[in-house]
XYZ file of C-alpha atoms in Angstrom:
652
model
C 120.190 106.027 52.040
C 123.729 104.660 52.354
C 126.099 105.431 55.222
C 129.582 104.325 56.089
C 129.809 101.862 59.006
C 131.051 103.023 62.381
C 134.307 101.167 61.968
C 135.243 103.355 59.007
C 134.588 106.665 60.728
C 137.410 108.976 61.626
C 139.309 108.609 64.889
C 137.695 111.574 66.634
C 136.697 111.262 70.274
C 132.950 111.722 69.699
C 132.908 109.061 66.999
C 134.833 106.625 69.152
C 132.467 107.313 72.068
C 129.398 106.746 69.907
C 130.912 103.543 68.580
C 131.658 102.402 72.153
C 128.053 103.015 73.202
C 126.312 101.605 70.143
C 128.184 98.397 69.494
C 127.739 96.696 72.923
C 124.135 97.877 73.112
C 123.218 96.495 69.682
C 125.125 93.261 69.684
C 124.413 92.416 73.335
C 120.643 93.014 72.832
C 120.456 95.663 75.537
C 117.679 97.427 73.665
C 115.114 96.054 71.195
C 116.274 96.638 67.652
C 113.366 96.882 65.249
C 113.354 95.838 61.666
C 114.058 99.379 60.562
C 117.219 99.502 62.709
C 118.815 96.286 61.514
C 121.859 96.797 59.389
C 121.752 95.018 56.079
C 125.305 94.664 54.850
C 125.744 94.054 51.128
C 127.959 90.971 51.062
C 129.697 89.897 47.940
C 130.024 86.234 46.979
C 133.764 86.470 47.705
C 133.355 87.844 51.269
C 134.099 85.403 54.068
C 131.153 84.182 56.147
C 130.738 86.365 59.236
C 132.491 89.376 57.723
C 129.805 92.017 58.249
C 130.137 95.781 58.727
C 133.691 95.788 57.553
C 134.868 93.171 60.075
C 136.524 89.955 58.872
C 136.836 86.673 60.642
C 140.503 87.217 61.306
C 139.675 90.035 63.756
C 140.854 92.968 61.602
C 138.343 95.814 61.631
C 137.949 98.276 58.802
C 139.052 95.852 56.121
C 137.169 93.180 54.236
C 138.882 89.913 53.531
C 139.915 90.028 49.909
C 141.486 87.557 47.592
C 144.743 88.222 45.844
C 144.732 91.129 43.420
C 146.080 88.972 40.683
C 142.826 87.041 40.391
C 140.511 90.089 40.123
C 140.458 93.076 37.764
C 141.206 96.478 39.312
C 137.880 98.252 38.535
C 135.774 95.280 39.594
C 137.763 94.967 42.818
C 137.313 98.693 43.549
C 133.574 98.585 42.843
C 133.073 95.489 45.008
C 135.077 97.002 47.860
C 132.925 100.149 47.780
C 129.760 98.060 47.900
C 131.059 96.039 50.838
C 132.007 99.186 52.759
C 128.478 100.571 52.501
C 125.761 99.727 55.020
C 122.078 100.273 54.371
C 120.235 101.844 57.345
C 116.526 102.659 57.220
C 115.273 105.690 59.101
C 113.719 104.555 62.429
C 110.461 105.903 63.742
C 110.359 108.493 66.522
C 109.232 106.054 69.296
C 112.051 103.690 68.321
C 114.559 106.519 68.603
C 113.261 107.384 72.087
C 113.461 103.722 73.145
C 116.983 103.461 71.737
C 118.333 106.432 73.694
C 116.502 105.310 76.848
C 118.042 101.862 76.506
C 121.467 103.401 75.957
C 121.038 105.463 79.102
C 120.043 102.408 81.136
C 122.941 100.412 79.704
C 125.409 103.139 80.674
C 123.991 103.339 84.203
C 124.255 99.564 84.492
C 127.912 99.563 83.408
C 128.726 102.319 85.898
C 127.037 100.437 88.738
C 124.111 102.841 89.228
C 121.410 100.452 88.009
C 120.493 96.831 88.641
C 119.523 96.317 85.004
C 115.882 95.506 85.752
C 112.881 97.461 84.516
C 109.777 98.054 86.628
C 106.363 97.300 85.251
C 104.274 100.448 84.750
C 100.570 101.061 84.905
C 100.089 102.466 81.415
C 96.819 102.557 79.550
C 96.603 102.429 75.798
C 95.845 105.856 74.352
C 93.675 104.316 71.658
C 91.365 102.658 74.164
C 91.273 105.825 76.271
C 90.004 107.728 73.242
C 87.370 105.091 72.567
C 86.190 105.181 76.179
C 85.617 108.932 76.226
C 84.922 109.993 72.648
C 81.362 111.293 72.112
C 81.125 109.764 68.646
C 81.512 106.307 70.185
C 78.726 107.175 72.612
C 76.494 108.081 69.691
C 77.295 104.808 67.924
C 76.402 102.806 71.049
C 73.112 104.704 71.487
C 72.193 104.303 67.829
C 72.971 100.598 67.994
C 70.603 100.218 70.943
C 67.748 101.951 69.109
C 68.272 99.801 66.013
C 68.380 96.692 68.190
C 65.022 97.573 69.786
C 63.460 97.992 66.329
C 64.825 94.615 65.226
C 63.411 92.932 68.333
C 60.014 94.527 67.708
C 59.980 93.206 64.137
C 61.061 89.711 65.259
C 58.440 89.589 68.019
C 55.667 90.445 65.581
C 56.840 87.721 63.197
C 56.919 85.050 65.927
C 53.425 85.832 67.231
C 50.683 83.924 65.332
C 48.216 86.225 63.592
C 50.192 89.380 64.368
C 50.880 91.783 61.512
C 54.143 93.620 61.010
C 54.426 96.787 63.127
C 53.475 99.957 61.292
C 55.049 103.363 61.262
C 53.201 104.344 64.428
C 54.852 101.615 66.492
C 58.206 102.380 64.950
C 57.753 106.004 65.961
C 56.778 105.005 69.511
C 59.848 102.788 69.822
C 62.211 105.531 68.643
C 60.646 108.149 70.935
C 60.705 105.904 74.023
C 64.299 104.825 73.339
C 65.392 108.442 72.864
C 63.619 109.449 76.078
C 65.424 106.685 77.954
C 68.795 107.858 76.608
C 68.071 111.463 77.611
C 67.021 110.302 81.073
C 70.263 108.324 81.394
C 72.359 111.321 80.373
C 70.651 113.765 82.727
C 70.622 111.547 85.825
C 73.951 109.716 85.375
C 76.381 112.035 83.617
C 79.402 110.176 84.964
C 78.121 107.031 83.242
C 77.688 108.666 79.863
C 81.246 109.988 80.016
C 82.549 106.416 80.083
C 81.522 104.508 76.965
C 82.376 101.246 78.655
C 79.719 101.769 81.315
C 77.254 103.043 78.715
C 77.786 99.859 76.719
C 77.298 97.813 79.898
C 73.964 99.482 80.706
C 72.524 99.469 77.205
C 73.799 95.960 76.503
C 72.164 94.656 79.679
C 68.866 96.330 78.787
C 68.991 94.910 75.254
C 69.711 91.423 76.592
C 66.777 91.749 78.985
C 64.426 92.714 76.159
C 65.762 89.926 73.902
C 65.132 87.372 76.663
C 61.575 88.703 77.068
C 60.963 88.273 73.327
C 62.158 84.649 73.464
C 59.915 83.862 76.453
C 57.018 85.531 74.610
C 57.608 83.233 71.628
C 57.652 80.213 73.954
C 54.422 81.282 75.674
C 52.614 82.174 72.458
C 53.262 78.688 71.085
C 51.476 77.289 74.160
C 48.685 79.885 74.062
C 49.279 81.280 77.543
C 46.884 84.084 78.565
C 48.212 87.634 78.703
C 48.255 88.070 82.488
C 49.954 84.725 83.061
C 52.501 85.438 80.323
C 53.325 88.821 81.862
C 53.908 87.170 85.267
C 56.220 84.482 83.868
C 58.488 87.009 82.147
C 61.993 87.533 83.675
C 61.327 91.158 84.609
C 64.146 91.308 87.183
C 67.196 90.268 85.117
C 68.462 93.749 84.173
C 67.363 95.383 87.464
C 69.216 92.742 89.500
C 72.436 92.912 87.495
C 72.643 96.702 87.273
C 71.585 97.165 90.885
C 74.460 94.996 92.123
C 77.053 96.505 89.765
C 76.089 100.193 89.648
C 73.702 100.686 92.548
C 69.991 100.459 93.237
C 69.242 103.755 91.530
C 70.453 102.271 88.252
C 68.452 99.134 89.011
C 65.215 101.124 89.269
C 66.147 102.919 86.050
C 66.375 99.527 84.332
C 63.093 98.318 85.842
C 61.244 101.424 84.632
C 62.491 101.549 81.056
C 62.488 97.794 80.475
C 58.817 97.784 81.449
C 57.988 100.676 79.113
C 59.971 99.399 76.125
C 58.883 95.808 76.701
C 55.229 96.778 76.271
C 55.988 97.409 72.578
C 57.768 94.093 72.078
C 55.126 91.697 73.468
C 51.936 92.166 71.461
C 50.131 89.350 73.276
C 49.910 91.324 76.533
C 48.177 94.631 77.100
C 50.503 97.558 77.746
C 49.200 98.416 81.233
C 49.385 94.796 82.390
C 52.970 94.505 81.181
C 54.125 97.832 82.637
C 52.517 97.281 86.052
C 53.828 93.711 86.332
C 57.322 94.703 85.209
C 57.531 97.583 87.663
C 56.349 95.517 90.647
C 58.588 92.510 89.967
C 61.584 94.673 89.007
C 61.222 96.810 92.133
C 61.097 93.662 94.264
C 64.376 92.545 92.711
C 66.021 95.915 93.339
C 64.854 96.056 96.972
C 66.304 92.591 97.620
C 69.815 93.639 96.542
C 70.688 95.833 99.500
C 74.296 95.211 100.629
C 74.918 92.147 98.462
C 78.198 90.808 99.867
C 77.696 87.086 99.262
C 76.687 85.233 96.122
C 73.973 83.346 97.997
C 72.079 86.638 98.180
C 71.087 86.045 94.547
C 69.201 82.972 95.704
C 67.386 85.075 98.295
C 66.689 87.720 95.654
C 65.317 85.012 93.342
C 62.971 83.818 96.078
C 61.707 87.374 96.619
C 61.213 87.932 92.885
C 59.487 84.577 92.473
C 57.174 85.180 95.398
C 56.223 88.614 94.061
C 55.634 87.256 90.551
C 53.435 84.434 91.908
C 51.389 86.906 93.946
C 50.924 89.197 90.930
C 49.872 86.238 88.784
C 47.310 85.159 91.386
C 45.885 88.704 91.629
C 45.606 89.074 87.846
C 43.917 85.670 87.507
C 41.482 86.543 90.300
C 40.595 89.850 88.676
C 39.939 88.119 85.346
C 37.774 85.495 87.058
C 39.549 82.679 85.231
C 41.126 81.020 88.252
C 40.317 77.425 89.082
C 41.458 75.222 91.927
C 43.088 72.791 89.501
C 45.115 75.568 87.889
C 46.140 77.338 91.097
C 49.457 75.493 91.316
C 50.374 76.372 87.744
C 49.270 80.009 88.071
C 51.447 80.642 91.143
C 54.141 77.974 90.791
C 55.342 78.810 87.277
C 55.966 82.531 87.989
C 57.676 81.546 91.247
C 60.028 79.172 89.393
C 60.660 81.830 86.760
C 61.632 84.379 89.423
C 63.940 81.883 91.140
C 65.678 81.124 87.847
C 65.970 84.865 87.217
C 67.991 85.334 90.417
C 70.259 82.380 89.620
C 70.740 83.613 86.047
C 71.731 87.090 87.227
C 74.208 85.623 89.712
C 75.739 83.415 87.026
C 76.208 86.210 84.508
C 77.633 88.671 87.027
C 81.290 87.428 86.980
C 81.255 87.374 83.176
C 80.092 90.975 83.002
C 82.613 92.057 85.635
C 85.538 90.681 83.660
C 84.169 91.848 80.281
C 83.553 95.473 81.301
C 86.222 95.900 83.971
C 83.870 96.600 86.886
C 84.092 95.185 90.398
C 81.219 94.494 92.779
C 81.268 94.281 96.564
C 81.191 90.487 96.265
C 84.471 90.445 94.366
C 86.032 93.018 96.680
C 85.261 90.859 99.699
C 86.692 87.828 97.936
C 89.900 89.796 97.378
C 90.040 90.928 101.025
C 91.896 87.749 101.917
C 94.804 88.239 104.290
C 96.215 84.907 103.103
C 97.117 86.469 99.769
C 100.822 85.810 99.003
C 101.649 89.514 99.156
C 99.920 89.968 102.509
C 101.687 86.910 103.922
C 105.010 88.314 102.763
C 104.114 91.660 104.300
C 103.281 90.080 107.668
C 106.603 88.195 107.792
C 109.050 90.581 106.105
C 107.533 93.941 107.124
C 105.310 93.394 110.188
C 105.188 97.104 110.993
C 103.867 97.926 107.530
C 101.393 95.049 107.807
C 99.927 96.437 111.035
C 99.915 99.947 109.569
C 97.930 98.688 106.551
C 95.337 97.022 108.773
C 94.789 100.221 110.764
C 94.555 102.305 107.581
C 91.990 99.822 106.254
C 89.825 100.282 109.357
C 90.063 104.071 109.137
C 89.289 104.171 105.420
C 86.368 101.746 105.622
C 84.665 103.707 108.402
C 85.181 107.007 106.570
C 83.836 105.557 103.302
C 80.686 104.359 105.023
C 80.216 107.854 106.472
C 79.983 109.403 102.990
C 78.343 106.409 101.213
C 81.460 105.552 99.229
C 82.627 102.022 98.411
C 83.737 100.763 101.832
C 84.732 97.271 100.658
C 86.954 98.759 97.971
C 88.619 101.062 100.518
C 89.434 98.147 102.806
C 90.982 95.981 100.092
C 92.963 98.816 98.502
C 94.273 99.879 101.912
C 95.559 96.346 102.503
C 97.802 96.543 99.434
C 98.653 100.252 99.259
C 102.159 99.842 100.777
C 103.274 96.524 99.262
C 106.133 98.364 97.546
C 107.920 98.520 100.914
C 108.661 94.804 100.589
C 111.754 95.581 98.502
C 113.500 97.561 101.268
C 111.403 97.192 104.442
C 114.238 98.117 106.822
C 114.382 101.677 105.443
C 110.882 102.541 106.731
C 110.348 103.690 110.287
C 107.694 101.111 111.192
C 110.077 98.245 110.355
C 113.336 99.881 111.395
C 115.642 98.415 114.011
C 115.852 100.901 116.919
C 119.564 100.181 117.283
C 120.418 100.990 113.663
C 119.116 103.716 111.355
C 120.125 102.954 107.735
C 119.424 106.564 106.717
C 122.261 107.780 108.944
C 124.771 106.762 106.271
C 122.798 108.261 103.360
C 122.238 111.738 102.055
C 118.800 113.279 102.260
C 118.321 112.964 98.507
C 119.255 109.286 98.457
C 116.897 108.572 101.373
C 114.117 110.341 99.502
C 114.749 108.245 96.403
C 114.435 105.063 98.458
C 111.190 106.198 100.096
C 109.627 107.454 96.874
C 110.550 104.255 95.031
C 108.110 102.188 97.088
C 105.254 103.576 94.966
C 106.759 102.302 91.710
C 107.809 99.050 93.357
C 104.247 98.585 94.587
C 102.845 99.078 91.084
C 105.349 96.540 89.769
C 104.327 93.936 92.370
C 100.624 94.602 91.815
C 100.910 94.101 88.062
C 103.021 90.990 88.598
C 100.352 89.435 90.865
C 97.423 90.553 88.644
C 95.761 92.724 91.262
C 92.667 94.767 90.499
C 93.230 97.907 88.439
C 91.682 100.045 91.194
C 94.280 98.726 93.654
C 97.033 99.767 91.257
C 95.467 103.231 90.963
C 95.412 103.606 94.759
C 99.051 102.512 95.033
C 100.017 105.211 92.534
C 97.829 107.936 94.019
C 97.939 107.421 97.788
C 100.887 109.845 98.168
C 99.935 112.093 95.276
C 102.664 114.654 94.665
C 103.210 115.350 98.350
C 106.565 116.434 99.756
C 108.916 114.228 101.791
C 109.087 116.981 104.376
C 111.572 115.442 106.821
C 114.315 114.837 104.277
C 113.597 118.110 102.502
C 114.214 119.980 105.745
C 117.323 117.894 106.339
C 118.650 118.874 102.922
C 117.929 122.566 103.630
C 119.789 122.307 106.938
C 122.755 120.738 105.176
C 122.744 123.555 102.634
C 122.591 126.175 105.415
C 125.517 124.507 107.159
C 127.521 124.523 103.946
C 126.767 128.220 103.398
C 128.061 128.909 106.889
C 131.287 127.066 106.132
C 131.698 129.016 102.908
C 131.358 132.297 104.788
C 134.018 131.103 107.208
C 136.184 130.161 104.202
C 136.264 126.551 105.313
C 134.598 125.298 102.116
C 134.271 126.367 98.514
C 131.134 127.512 96.741
C 131.201 124.416 94.549
C 130.363 122.330 97.616
C 126.999 124.053 98.126
C 124.246 121.569 97.114
C 121.457 122.671 94.805
C 118.145 121.897 96.508
C 114.989 121.560 94.413
C 111.629 120.869 95.999
C 110.530 118.742 93.026
C 113.250 116.207 93.786
C 111.722 115.561 97.204
C 108.152 115.074 95.943
C 106.376 111.847 95.044
C 105.765 111.305 91.324
C 101.964 111.218 91.581
C 99.357 111.337 90.179
C 97.102 112.973 92.749
C 94.026 111.095 94.046
C 91.372 111.045 91.314
C 88.403 109.394 93.043
C 86.887 109.459 96.511
C 88.190 106.127 97.729
C 91.763 106.995 96.744
C 91.559 110.351 98.549
C 90.174 108.694 101.687
C 93.017 106.160 101.758
C 95.570 108.928 101.184
C 94.261 110.895 104.161
C 93.929 107.783 106.330
C 97.540 106.858 105.588
C 98.791 110.283 106.683
C 96.548 110.401 109.756
C 97.571 106.952 110.997
C 101.278 107.729 110.586
C 100.977 111.045 112.416
C 98.947 109.525 115.252
C 102.018 107.505 116.284
C 103.786 110.727 117.265
C 101.200 111.783 119.875
C 102.496 111.441 123.429
C 99.149 111.620 125.172
C 96.459 110.977 122.534
C 93.413 112.770 123.893
C 90.334 113.420 121.760
C 91.206 117.109 121.454
C 94.759 116.426 120.303
C 93.581 113.835 117.798
C 91.029 116.236 116.332
C 93.638 119.004 116.059
C 96.086 116.648 114.341
C 93.483 115.467 111.815
C 92.484 119.054 110.994
C 96.100 120.064 110.413
C 96.789 117.131 108.091
C 93.658 117.656 106.024
C 94.259 121.400 105.752
C 97.863 120.810 104.682
C 96.765 118.382 101.968
C 94.130 120.813 100.726
C 96.515 123.790 100.578
C 99.081 121.630 98.788
C 96.500 120.815 96.105
C 96.458 117.076 96.726
C 92.637 116.911 96.695
C 92.082 119.041 93.599
C 91.482 116.156 91.183
C 88.992 114.110 93.239
C 85.272 114.768 93.685
C 85.195 115.062 97.480
C 82.990 117.930 98.660
C 83.620 120.019 101.770
C 80.683 118.465 103.591
C 81.972 114.969 102.790
C 85.450 115.980 103.903
C 84.044 117.154 107.247
C 82.358 113.763 107.747
C 85.590 111.987 106.825
C 87.490 113.980 109.457
C 84.863 113.238 112.088
C 85.082 109.541 111.264
C 88.880 109.606 111.573
C 88.688 111.278 114.978
C 86.108 108.798 116.258
C 87.997 105.739 115.017
C 91.392 106.927 116.292
C 89.972 107.880 119.685
C 88.540 104.386 120.082
C 91.786 102.761 118.952
C 94.088 104.878 121.134
C 91.946 104.938 124.260
C 93.531 104.929 127.686
C 92.946 102.408 130.425
C 92.527 102.778 134.174
C 95.735 102.243 136.077
C 94.953 99.587 138.613
C 96.603 99.669 142.057
C 98.971 96.842 142.762
C 97.980 94.392 145.447
C 100.067 94.144 148.623
C 102.256 91.069 148.284
C 101.991 88.838 151.398
C 105.265 87.506 152.819
C 105.253 83.744 152.397
C 105.786 81.712 155.600
C 109.391 80.695 156.299
C 110.098 77.166 155.297
C 112.380 74.916 157.346
C 115.693 73.981 155.855
C 115.832 70.214 155.882
C 119.567 70.267 155.213
C 120.334 71.154 158.919
C 120.354 68.738 161.761
C 117.164 68.127 163.702
C 116.743 70.534 166.530
C 118.860 73.272 165.015
C 117.867 76.221 162.772
C 119.507 77.373 159.597
C 121.300 80.145 161.572
C 122.810 77.649 163.994
C 120.434 78.431 166.836
C 118.876 75.605 168.806
C 115.217 74.967 168.103
C 112.903 73.528 170.745
C 111.630 70.038 170.347
C 108.029 69.870 169.181
C 107.096 67.194 171.709
C 108.569 69.051 174.676
C 106.847 72.215 173.529
C 103.530 70.466 173.437
C 104.081 69.036 176.910
C 105.003 72.410 178.290
C 101.916 73.950 176.757
C 99.758 71.253 178.204
C 101.297 71.695 181.648
C 100.671 75.392 181.618
C 97.119 74.997 180.555
C 96.356 72.412 183.283
C 94.837 74.097 186.374
C 96.565 73.623 189.706
C 95.291 70.849 191.915
């Protein structure tokens, strides 16, 4: 469509205002102009360079530079002028329109002095990827891909084994049934995993990689004609159990050990099914049991030693039962499985960081690596906001102890609590823990403006976290640790100001227009509410630690009463509605808070002061010999000694 340019509109006020807003915003690049928004002026060959949108180089708007009328016919000149006065504008899309008006609003606020012109980074997920992560059809595709992959591995294993025929329909049926049973077991026992396609892909991909590695080792052993029991002992049975146990817990590790043993019995035709299943379960269980509280990467070496020792023992037992053991082969029978188990542990430890970054999961090892107080943000916090820094350390201790009480992720709670208040770095002096006692900056502000400053530390924290590439869970905790709670102090202050204004209106000392309109939503944090256990624990720990500073005499009874009141207030306000904390877990969290606070705020015995002894009087050497500082005559030491000696001598 064709529209007249803004310069040729009528002189009405609305048109002039729109022109005033649009022109600086477009030509100063204050909002991104897409291809559909770019004006394409139809320039004639006779138009001067730079004369676009009806503006000539000589500064006259609304007129196009023309040549003399004597050199151009009248109709051609009229037609060319009409073409030059028309501007082609393509209809923009709806998101571009929203961005345009938002940019215009920000530009107007910046010109009026209400904005600094900067835009905060936001924690926004792509809707497309959110749909892929939760859509059931994607779950079905992942499950079907796993079943097809198992069938392909079974066909490849049969082709690589000398003298082994292609699997028939019976084996294909067994493979499909066992794979379907595994998927049903996964859905019934770990529903939260099946809701997230990313975790489902992680589990099934790890199991498929484990089975593919077993097929390759089987091909290597078949070429060297290893016996079935020895081949079963050399297999890397603990790869998937180790990886999944460290990432998702030991329950998932045992799940992997069980189903990898069952499915693997169909893929290795050179080993009997019972030998394979029993060996896989024993070695896999040994790997899972050795992954308790893995907080250092050297634990994978220890796990490899345990797996290798178990595999060597199983190999020795199987060889003894077969009666084929010889003293010359004892080293090979026990040493090769031991080396295989050691390499299994090292392989699992090497692949763990790759899988963490690929699937967006974080283990306790990575959390402890991120719990470094020398991080640039923590160093800034300790120097620029020392009160907030100390508050974060105490919240971290409270949250970690509470998480351990309910078997939540304690390492994650500690690290997220360290960074949950980094948004206060922008204006640290406006928060009570960093405030100068001699000056309160909120005394010169209205209650609404003070609330805006306090609430902004959540968005500022998200901006800093994204800028420093912090973990996504840390960003979630920064957003959720206040939920949609109310800034109660400033809300009450605003209500008091409104009541005072109503009183003045009744006394006819003020007009009704001066009465402020108070809305509770203005004094609430933007949210969202806590959505997982660790976020809820940190939210409660933050509130409990702040309130504990107001106790005059912190006894155990007063601390328990304070914790109960805070938790009840959060529950009635609906701040815990979106997380999966149960009432029994909440009771244990409260008990942990009370215990930790009571130990932190304990009293000490007031010791009695010692009686200060009066030091002996020293002689003033500035006076003359034989005289005291007060001018009195002092006896001579020699005469005193003589007198004493005379008195002590008995009479003759």
